[in-house]
CSV table of C-alpha atoms in Angstrom, one decimal:
chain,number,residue,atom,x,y,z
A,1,UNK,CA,-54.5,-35.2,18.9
A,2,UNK,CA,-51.7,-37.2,17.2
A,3,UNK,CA,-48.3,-35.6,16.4
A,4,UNK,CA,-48.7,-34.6,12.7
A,5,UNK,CA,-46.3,-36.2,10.4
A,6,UNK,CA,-44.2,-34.1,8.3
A,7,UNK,CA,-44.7,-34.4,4.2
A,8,UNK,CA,-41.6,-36.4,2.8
A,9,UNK,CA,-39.4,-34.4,1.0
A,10,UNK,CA,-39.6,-36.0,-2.7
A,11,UNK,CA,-37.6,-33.1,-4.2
A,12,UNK,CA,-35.2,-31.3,-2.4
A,13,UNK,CA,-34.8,-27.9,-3.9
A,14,UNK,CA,-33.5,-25.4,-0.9
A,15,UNK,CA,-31.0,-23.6,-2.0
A,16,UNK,CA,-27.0,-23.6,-1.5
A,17,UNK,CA,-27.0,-27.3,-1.0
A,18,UNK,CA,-24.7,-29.0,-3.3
A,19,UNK,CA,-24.9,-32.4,-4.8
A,20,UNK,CA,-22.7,-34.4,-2.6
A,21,UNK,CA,-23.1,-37.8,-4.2
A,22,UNK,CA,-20.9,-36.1,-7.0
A,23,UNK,CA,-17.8,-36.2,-4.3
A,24,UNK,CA,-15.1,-37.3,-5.8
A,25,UNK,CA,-13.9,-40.5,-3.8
A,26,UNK,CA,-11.5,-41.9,-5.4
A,27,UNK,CA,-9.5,-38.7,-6.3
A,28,UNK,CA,-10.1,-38.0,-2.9
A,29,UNK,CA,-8.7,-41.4,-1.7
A,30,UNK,CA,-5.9,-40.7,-3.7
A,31,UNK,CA,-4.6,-37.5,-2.7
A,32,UNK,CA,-5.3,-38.7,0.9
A,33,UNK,CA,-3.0,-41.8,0.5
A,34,UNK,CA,-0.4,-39.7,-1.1
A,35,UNK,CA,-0.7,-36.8,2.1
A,36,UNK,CA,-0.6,-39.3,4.5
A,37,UNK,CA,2.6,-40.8,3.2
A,38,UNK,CA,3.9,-37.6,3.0
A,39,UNK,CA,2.8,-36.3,6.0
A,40,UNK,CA,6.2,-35.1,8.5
A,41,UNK,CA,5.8,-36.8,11.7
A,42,UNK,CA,5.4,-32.8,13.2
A,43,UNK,CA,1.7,-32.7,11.4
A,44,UNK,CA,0.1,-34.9,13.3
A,45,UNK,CA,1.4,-32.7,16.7
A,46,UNK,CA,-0.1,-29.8,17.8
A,47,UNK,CA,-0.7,-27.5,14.8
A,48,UNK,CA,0.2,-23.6,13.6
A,49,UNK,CA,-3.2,-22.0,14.4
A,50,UNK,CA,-3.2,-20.6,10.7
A,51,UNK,CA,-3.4,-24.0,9.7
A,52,UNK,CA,-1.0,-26.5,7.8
A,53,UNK,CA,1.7,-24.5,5.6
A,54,UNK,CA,1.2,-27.0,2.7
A,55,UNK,CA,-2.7,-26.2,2.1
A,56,UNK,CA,-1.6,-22.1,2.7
A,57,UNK,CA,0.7,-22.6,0.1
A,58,UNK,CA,-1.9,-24.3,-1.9
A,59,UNK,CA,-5.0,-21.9,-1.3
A,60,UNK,CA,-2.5,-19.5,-2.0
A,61,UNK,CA,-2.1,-20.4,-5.7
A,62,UNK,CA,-5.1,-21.1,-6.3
A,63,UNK,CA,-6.8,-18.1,-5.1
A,64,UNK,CA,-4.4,-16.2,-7.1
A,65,UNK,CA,-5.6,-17.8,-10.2
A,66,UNK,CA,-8.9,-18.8,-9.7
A,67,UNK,CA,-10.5,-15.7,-7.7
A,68,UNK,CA,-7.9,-13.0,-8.0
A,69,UNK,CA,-7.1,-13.4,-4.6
A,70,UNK,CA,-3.7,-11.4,-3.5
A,71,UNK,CA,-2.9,-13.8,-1.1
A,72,UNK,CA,0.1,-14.7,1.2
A,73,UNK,CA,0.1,-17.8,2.8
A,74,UNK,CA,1.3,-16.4,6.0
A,75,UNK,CA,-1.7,-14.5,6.4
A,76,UNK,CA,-4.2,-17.4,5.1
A,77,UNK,CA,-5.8,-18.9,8.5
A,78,UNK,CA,-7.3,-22.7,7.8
A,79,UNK,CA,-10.6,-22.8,9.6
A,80,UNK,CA,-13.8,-25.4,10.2
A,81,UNK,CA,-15.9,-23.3,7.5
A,82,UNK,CA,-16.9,-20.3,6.6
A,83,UNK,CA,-19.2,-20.2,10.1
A,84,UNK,CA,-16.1,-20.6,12.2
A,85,UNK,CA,-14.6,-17.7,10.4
A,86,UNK,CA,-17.2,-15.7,10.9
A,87,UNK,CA,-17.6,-16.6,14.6
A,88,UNK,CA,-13.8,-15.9,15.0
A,89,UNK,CA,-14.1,-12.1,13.5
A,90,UNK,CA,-17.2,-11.2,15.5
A,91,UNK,CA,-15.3,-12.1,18.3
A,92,UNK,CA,-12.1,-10.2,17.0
A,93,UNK,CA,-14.1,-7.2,16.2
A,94,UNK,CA,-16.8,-7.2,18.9
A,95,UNK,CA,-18.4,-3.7,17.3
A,96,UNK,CA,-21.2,-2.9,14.7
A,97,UNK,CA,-21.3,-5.3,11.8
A,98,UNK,CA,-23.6,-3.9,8.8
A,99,UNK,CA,-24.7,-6.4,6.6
A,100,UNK,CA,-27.2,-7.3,3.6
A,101,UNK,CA,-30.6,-7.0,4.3
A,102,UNK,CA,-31.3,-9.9,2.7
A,103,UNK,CA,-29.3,-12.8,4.4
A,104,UNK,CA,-28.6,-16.3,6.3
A,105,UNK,CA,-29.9,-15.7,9.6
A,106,UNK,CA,-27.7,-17.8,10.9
A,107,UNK,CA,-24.7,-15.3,9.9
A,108,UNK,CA,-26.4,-13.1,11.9
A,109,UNK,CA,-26.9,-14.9,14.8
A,110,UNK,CA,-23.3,-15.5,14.9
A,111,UNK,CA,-22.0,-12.4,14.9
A,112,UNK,CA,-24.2,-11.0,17.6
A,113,UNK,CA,-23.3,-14.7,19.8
A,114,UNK,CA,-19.7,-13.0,19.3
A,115,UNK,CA,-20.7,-9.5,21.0
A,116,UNK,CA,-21.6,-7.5,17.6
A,117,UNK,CA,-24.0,-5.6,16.4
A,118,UNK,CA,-25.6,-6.4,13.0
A,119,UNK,CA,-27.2,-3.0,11.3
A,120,UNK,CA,-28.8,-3.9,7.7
A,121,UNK,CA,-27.9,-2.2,4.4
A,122,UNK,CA,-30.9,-1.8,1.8
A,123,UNK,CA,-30.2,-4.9,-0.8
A,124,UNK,CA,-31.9,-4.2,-4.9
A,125,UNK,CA,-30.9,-5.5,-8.0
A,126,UNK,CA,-27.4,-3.6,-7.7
A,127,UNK,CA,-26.7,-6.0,-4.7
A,128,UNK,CA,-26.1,-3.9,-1.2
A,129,UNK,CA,-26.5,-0.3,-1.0
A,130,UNK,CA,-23.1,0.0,0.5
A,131,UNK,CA,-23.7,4.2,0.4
A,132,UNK,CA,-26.0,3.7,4.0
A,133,UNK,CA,-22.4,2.6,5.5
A,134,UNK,CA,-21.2,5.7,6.2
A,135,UNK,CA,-24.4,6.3,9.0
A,136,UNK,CA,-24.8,2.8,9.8
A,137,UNK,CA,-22.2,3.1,12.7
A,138,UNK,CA,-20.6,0.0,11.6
A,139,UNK,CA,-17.0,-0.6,11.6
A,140,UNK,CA,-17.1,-3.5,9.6
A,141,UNK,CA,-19.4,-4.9,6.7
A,142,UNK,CA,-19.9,-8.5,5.1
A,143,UNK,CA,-21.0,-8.3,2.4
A,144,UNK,CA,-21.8,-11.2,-1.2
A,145,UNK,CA,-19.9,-9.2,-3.7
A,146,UNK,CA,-19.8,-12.0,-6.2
A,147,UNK,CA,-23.2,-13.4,-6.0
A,148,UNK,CA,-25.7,-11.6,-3.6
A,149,UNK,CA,-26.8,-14.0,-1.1
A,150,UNK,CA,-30.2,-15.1,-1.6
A,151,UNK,CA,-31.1,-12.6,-3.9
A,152,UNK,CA,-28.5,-13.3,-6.8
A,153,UNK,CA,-27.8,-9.7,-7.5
A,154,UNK,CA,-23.6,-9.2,-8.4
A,155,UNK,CA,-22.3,-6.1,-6.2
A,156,UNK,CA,-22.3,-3.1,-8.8
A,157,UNK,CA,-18.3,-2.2,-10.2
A,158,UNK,CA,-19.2,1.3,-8.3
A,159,UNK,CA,-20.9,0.0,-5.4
A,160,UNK,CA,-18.0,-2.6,-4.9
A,161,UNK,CA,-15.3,0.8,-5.1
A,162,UNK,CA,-17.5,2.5,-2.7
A,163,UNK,CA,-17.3,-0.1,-0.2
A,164,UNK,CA,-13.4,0.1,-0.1
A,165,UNK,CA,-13.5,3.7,-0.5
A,166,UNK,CA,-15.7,3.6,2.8
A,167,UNK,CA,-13.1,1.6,4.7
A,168,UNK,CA,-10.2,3.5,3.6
A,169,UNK,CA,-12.0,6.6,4.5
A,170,UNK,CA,-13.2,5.0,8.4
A,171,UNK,CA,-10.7,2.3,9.1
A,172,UNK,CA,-13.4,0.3,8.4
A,173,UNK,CA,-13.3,-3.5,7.2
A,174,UNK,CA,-15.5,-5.4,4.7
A,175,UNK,CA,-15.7,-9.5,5.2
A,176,UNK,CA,-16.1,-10.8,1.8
A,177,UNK,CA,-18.2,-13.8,1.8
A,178,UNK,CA,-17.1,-15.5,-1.4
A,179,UNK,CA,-19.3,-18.7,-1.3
A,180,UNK,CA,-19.8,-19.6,-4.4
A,181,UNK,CA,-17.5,-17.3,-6.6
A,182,UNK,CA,-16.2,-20.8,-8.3
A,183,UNK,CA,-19.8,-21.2,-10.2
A,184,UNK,CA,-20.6,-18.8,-13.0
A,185,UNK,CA,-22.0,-19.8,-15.7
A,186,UNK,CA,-23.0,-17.0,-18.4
A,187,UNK,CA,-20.3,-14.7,-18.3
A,188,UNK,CA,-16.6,-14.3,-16.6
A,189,UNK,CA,-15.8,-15.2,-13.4
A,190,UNK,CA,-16.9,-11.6,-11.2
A,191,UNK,CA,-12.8,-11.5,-9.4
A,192,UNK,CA,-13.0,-10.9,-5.1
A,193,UNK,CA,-13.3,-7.6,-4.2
A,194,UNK,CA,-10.2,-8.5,-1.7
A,195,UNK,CA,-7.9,-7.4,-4.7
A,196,UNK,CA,-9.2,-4.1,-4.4
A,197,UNK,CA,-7.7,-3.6,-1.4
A,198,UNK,CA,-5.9,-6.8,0.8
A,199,UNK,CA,-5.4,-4.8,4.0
A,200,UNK,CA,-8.8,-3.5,4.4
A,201,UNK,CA,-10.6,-6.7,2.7
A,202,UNK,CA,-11.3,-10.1,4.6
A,203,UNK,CA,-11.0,-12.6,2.0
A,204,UNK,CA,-13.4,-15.7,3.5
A,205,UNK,CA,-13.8,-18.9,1.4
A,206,UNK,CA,-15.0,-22.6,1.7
A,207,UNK,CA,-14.6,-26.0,0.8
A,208,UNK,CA,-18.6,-26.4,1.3
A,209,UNK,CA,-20.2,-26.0,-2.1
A,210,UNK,CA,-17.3,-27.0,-4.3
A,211,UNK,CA,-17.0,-30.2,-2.4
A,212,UNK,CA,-18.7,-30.8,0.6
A,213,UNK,CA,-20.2,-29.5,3.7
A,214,UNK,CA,-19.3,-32.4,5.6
A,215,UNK,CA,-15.5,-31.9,5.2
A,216,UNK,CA,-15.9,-28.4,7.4
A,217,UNK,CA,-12.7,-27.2,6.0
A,218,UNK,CA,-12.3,-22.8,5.2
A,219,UNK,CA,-10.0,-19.8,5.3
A,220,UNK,CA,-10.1,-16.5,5.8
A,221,UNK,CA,-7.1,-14.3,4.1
A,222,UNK,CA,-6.7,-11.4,6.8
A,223,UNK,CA,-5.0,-8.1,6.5
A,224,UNK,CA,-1.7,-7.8,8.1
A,225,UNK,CA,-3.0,-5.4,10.7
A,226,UNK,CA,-5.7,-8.3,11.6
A,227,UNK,CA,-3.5,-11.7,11.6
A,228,UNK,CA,-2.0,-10.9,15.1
A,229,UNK,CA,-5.6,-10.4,16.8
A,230,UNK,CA,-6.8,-13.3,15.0
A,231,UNK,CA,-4.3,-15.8,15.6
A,232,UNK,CA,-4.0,-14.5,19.5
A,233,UNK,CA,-7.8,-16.0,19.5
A,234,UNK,CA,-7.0,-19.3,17.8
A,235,UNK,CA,-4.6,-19.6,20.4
A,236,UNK,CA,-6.6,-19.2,23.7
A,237,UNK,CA,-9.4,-21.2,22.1
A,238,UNK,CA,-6.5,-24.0,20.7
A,239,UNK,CA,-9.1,-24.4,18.1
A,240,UNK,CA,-7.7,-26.1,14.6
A,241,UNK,CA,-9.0,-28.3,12.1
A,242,UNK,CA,-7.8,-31.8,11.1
A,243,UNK,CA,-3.9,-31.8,9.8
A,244,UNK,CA,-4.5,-35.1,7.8
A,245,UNK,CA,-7.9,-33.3,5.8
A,246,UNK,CA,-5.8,-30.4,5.3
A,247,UNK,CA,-3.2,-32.2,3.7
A,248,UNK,CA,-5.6,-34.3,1.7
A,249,UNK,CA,-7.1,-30.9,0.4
A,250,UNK,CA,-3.3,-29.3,-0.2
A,251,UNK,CA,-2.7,-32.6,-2.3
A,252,UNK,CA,-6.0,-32.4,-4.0
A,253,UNK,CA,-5.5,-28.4,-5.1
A,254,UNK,CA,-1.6,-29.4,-6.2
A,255,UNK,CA,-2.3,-32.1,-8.1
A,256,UNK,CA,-5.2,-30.3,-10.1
A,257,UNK,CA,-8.3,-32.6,-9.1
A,258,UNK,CA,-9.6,-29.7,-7.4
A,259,UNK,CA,-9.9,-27.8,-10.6
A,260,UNK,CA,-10.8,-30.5,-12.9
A,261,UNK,CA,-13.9,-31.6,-10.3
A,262,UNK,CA,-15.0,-27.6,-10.1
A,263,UNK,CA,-15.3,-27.7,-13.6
A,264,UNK,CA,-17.4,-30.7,-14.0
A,265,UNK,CA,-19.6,-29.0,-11.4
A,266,UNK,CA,-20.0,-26.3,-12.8
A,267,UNK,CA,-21.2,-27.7,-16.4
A,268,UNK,CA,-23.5,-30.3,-13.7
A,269,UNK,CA,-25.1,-27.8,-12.1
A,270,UNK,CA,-25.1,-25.7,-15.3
A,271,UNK,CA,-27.5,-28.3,-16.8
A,272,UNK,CA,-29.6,-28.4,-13.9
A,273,UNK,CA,-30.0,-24.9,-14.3
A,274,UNK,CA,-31.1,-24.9,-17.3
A,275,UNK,CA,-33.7,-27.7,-17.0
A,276,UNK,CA,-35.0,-25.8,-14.0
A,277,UNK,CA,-35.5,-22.6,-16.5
A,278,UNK,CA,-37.3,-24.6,-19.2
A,279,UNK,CA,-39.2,-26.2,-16.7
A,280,UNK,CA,-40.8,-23.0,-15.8
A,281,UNK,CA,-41.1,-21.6,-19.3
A,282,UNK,CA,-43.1,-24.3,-20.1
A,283,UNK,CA,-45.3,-24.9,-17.2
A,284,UNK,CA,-45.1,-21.5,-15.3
A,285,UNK,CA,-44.1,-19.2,-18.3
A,286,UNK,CA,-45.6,-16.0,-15.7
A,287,UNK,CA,-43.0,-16.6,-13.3
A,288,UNK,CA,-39.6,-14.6,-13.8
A,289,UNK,CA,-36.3,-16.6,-12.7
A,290,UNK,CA,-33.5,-14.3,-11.6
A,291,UNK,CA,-29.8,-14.6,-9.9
A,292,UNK,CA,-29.6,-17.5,-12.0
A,293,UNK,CA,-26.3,-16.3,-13.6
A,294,UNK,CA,-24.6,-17.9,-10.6
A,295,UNK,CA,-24.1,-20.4,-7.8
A,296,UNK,CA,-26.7,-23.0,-6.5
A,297,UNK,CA,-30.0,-21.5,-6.2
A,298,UNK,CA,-32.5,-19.0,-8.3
A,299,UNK,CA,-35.3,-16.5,-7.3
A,300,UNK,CA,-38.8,-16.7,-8.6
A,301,UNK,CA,-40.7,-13.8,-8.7
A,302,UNK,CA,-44.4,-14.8,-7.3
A,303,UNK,CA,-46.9,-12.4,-7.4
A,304,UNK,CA,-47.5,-10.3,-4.1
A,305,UNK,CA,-49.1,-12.2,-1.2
A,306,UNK,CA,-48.4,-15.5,-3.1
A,307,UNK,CA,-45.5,-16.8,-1.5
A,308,UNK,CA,-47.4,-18.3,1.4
A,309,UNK,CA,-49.9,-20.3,-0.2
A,310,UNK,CA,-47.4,-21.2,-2.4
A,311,UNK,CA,-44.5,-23.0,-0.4
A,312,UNK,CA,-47.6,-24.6,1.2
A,313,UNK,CA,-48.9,-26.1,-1.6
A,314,UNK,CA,-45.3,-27.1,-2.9
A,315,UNK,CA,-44.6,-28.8,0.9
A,316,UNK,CA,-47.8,-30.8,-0.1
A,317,UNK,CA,-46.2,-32.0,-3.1
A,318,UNK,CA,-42.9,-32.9,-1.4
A,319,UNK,CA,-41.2,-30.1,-2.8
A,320,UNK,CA,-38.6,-28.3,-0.6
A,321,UNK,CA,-38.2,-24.7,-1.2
A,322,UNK,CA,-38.0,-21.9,1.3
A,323,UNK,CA,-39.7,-18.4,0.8
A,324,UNK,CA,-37.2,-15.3,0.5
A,325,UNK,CA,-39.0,-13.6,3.4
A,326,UNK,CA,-37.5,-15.5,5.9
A,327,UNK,CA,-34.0,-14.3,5.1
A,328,UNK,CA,-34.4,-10.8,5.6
A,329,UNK,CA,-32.5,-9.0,9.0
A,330,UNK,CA,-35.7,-8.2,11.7
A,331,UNK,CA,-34.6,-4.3,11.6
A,332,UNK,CA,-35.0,-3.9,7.8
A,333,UNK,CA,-37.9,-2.4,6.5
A,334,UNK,CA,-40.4,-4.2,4.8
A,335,UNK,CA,-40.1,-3.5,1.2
A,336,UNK,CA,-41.9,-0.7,-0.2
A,337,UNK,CA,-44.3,-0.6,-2.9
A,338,UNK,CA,-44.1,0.5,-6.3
A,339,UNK,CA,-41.5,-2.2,-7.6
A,340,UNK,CA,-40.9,-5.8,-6.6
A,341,UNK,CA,-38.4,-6.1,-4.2
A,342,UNK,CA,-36.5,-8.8,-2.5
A,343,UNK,CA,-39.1,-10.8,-0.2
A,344,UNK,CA,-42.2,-9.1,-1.5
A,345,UNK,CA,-44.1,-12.6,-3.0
A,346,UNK,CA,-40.7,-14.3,-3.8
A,347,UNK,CA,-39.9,-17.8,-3.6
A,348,UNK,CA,-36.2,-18.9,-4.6
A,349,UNK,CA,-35.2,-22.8,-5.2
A,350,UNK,CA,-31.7,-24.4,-5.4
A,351,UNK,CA,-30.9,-26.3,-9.3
């Protein structure tokens, strides 16, 4: 029998995917004329494996003010996304990793590629239940604090001081996955949980949804008793990203396009949020939205058993959306009964 041809995506809603044909080219252009004028000779040699001092100095500021960040550029390492982060403190840690039930896979898959274990911690409408760390056997946890990833959920004030209280208490170390801290929309900014505590929080941030995915540009700001490990790696592996992009970026942050273009995002996707939401009033007024308080995605509650039928009907229609199922860790449980819970006839969508 013939092959069978995929339905055309007419409508791409998966989630975390950002509108790219909003990148801003000309301020782009700009700062990357001005960089490369700029540029020493020395930055287009072989490079610091922390990355160029002039975007550290950069992320450095605007962490601070942005994020709440308490961040030293010494100790801010420049890497290709949040992936190659990640990759790099598996392979730094090489020891249990707990993390959210609820998850990219590919996280996951990562972290065991770089020798750990992942254990997964019970994920409800308070974000991660960060009390199953203390018999998890981990020694480090990442964790969504700001915007639970899929599920939307913000990491409860006490859930977030129990999380540092459990590192303090083991010598643990949480990895703070701060993906897309930049879009709130209903209420303050929720600050990084790396202020709690800098030297037992890893700090991890990306260029990806503010801008784009394609310019594979991240950082990680590491503890003090982590930067030598860390940048002992970089070294064997000679891995850094492009100086002249890094520049461009540093310019970018500096010159304050970088904040200008977040906040036209932000009101962009804002709107498309809210179109989404009276969309489904009106035509699916039964279906609750949720985690829509945040970043690039929302949840919709389907009843139980409805999921399938439903992303199959929708991939019909040319509508691209992925079920919540499919993001949660292989060890967890399947959710109990008695209240809906994350992948239990849930579909979620990007704005």
């Amino acid at each position: 029998a013939p092959a069978r041809t995929p339905p055309r995506i007419l409508h791409d809603l998966r989630s975390g995917r950002p509108d790219v044909s909003a990148f801003p080219r000309a301020a782009w252009l700009t700062s990357a004329r001005r960089a490369l004028t700029a540029a020493p000779s020395a930055a287009l040699g072989y490079d610091d494996p922390r990355g160029r001092p002039e975007l550290r100095r950069a992320l450095a500021g605007y962490l601070s003010r942005a994020r709440g960040v308490r961040a030293d550029p010494e100790r801010i390492v420049v890497c290709a996304g949040f992936v190659r982060g990640l990759a790099l403190l598996g392979e730094v840690l090489g020891t249990a990793v707990a993390v959210e039930s609820y998850g990219l896979w590919i996280h996951r898959d990562l972290l065991t590629r770089a020798g750990a274990r992942t254990v997964p911690l019970p994920v409800d409408d308070r974000g991660a239940d960060v009390s199953a760390l203390y018999t998890s056997g981990a020694r480090a946890v990442l964790l969504t604090p700001a915007h639970q990833y899929p599920t939307g959920a913000p990491l409860h004030p006490d859930r977030r001081t129990a999380a540092v209280d459990w590192a303090r208490a083991t010598g643990g170390l949480v990895l703070e996955d701060d993906y897309d801290g930049e879009f709130r929309y209903d209420r303050q900014p929720v600050g990084a949980l790396q202020d709690l505590d800098p030297e037992r929080v890893v700090y991890l941030g990306t260029a990806s949804k503010s801008l784009a995915p394609g310019l594979r540009l991240g950082w990680m700001v590491v503890p003090e008793a982590l930067l030598g490990p860390v940048l002992a790696v970089r070294r064997e592996t000679a891995e850094t990203c492009g100086a002249l992009d890094q520049l461009t970026l540093a310019d970018f942050v500096d010159s304050g396009a970088y904040d200008r273009h977040v906040r036209a995002m932000r009101l962009r996707y804002r709107r498309r949020r809210d179109q989404l939401v009276a969309a489904l009033a009106e035509h699916a007024p039964a279906v609750r939205v949720t985690g829509i308080a945040a970043g690039l995605h929302a949840v919709l509650e389907l009843p139980p058993g409805a999921e399938g039928p439903v992303l199959e009907e929708a991939g019909r229609a040319g509508v691209a959306v992925e079920g919540l199922a499919r993001f949660r860790h292989p060890a967890a449980p399947e959710p109990g009964a008695g209240r809906p819970a994350p992948g239990s006839g849930r579909e979620w969508s990007g704005p």
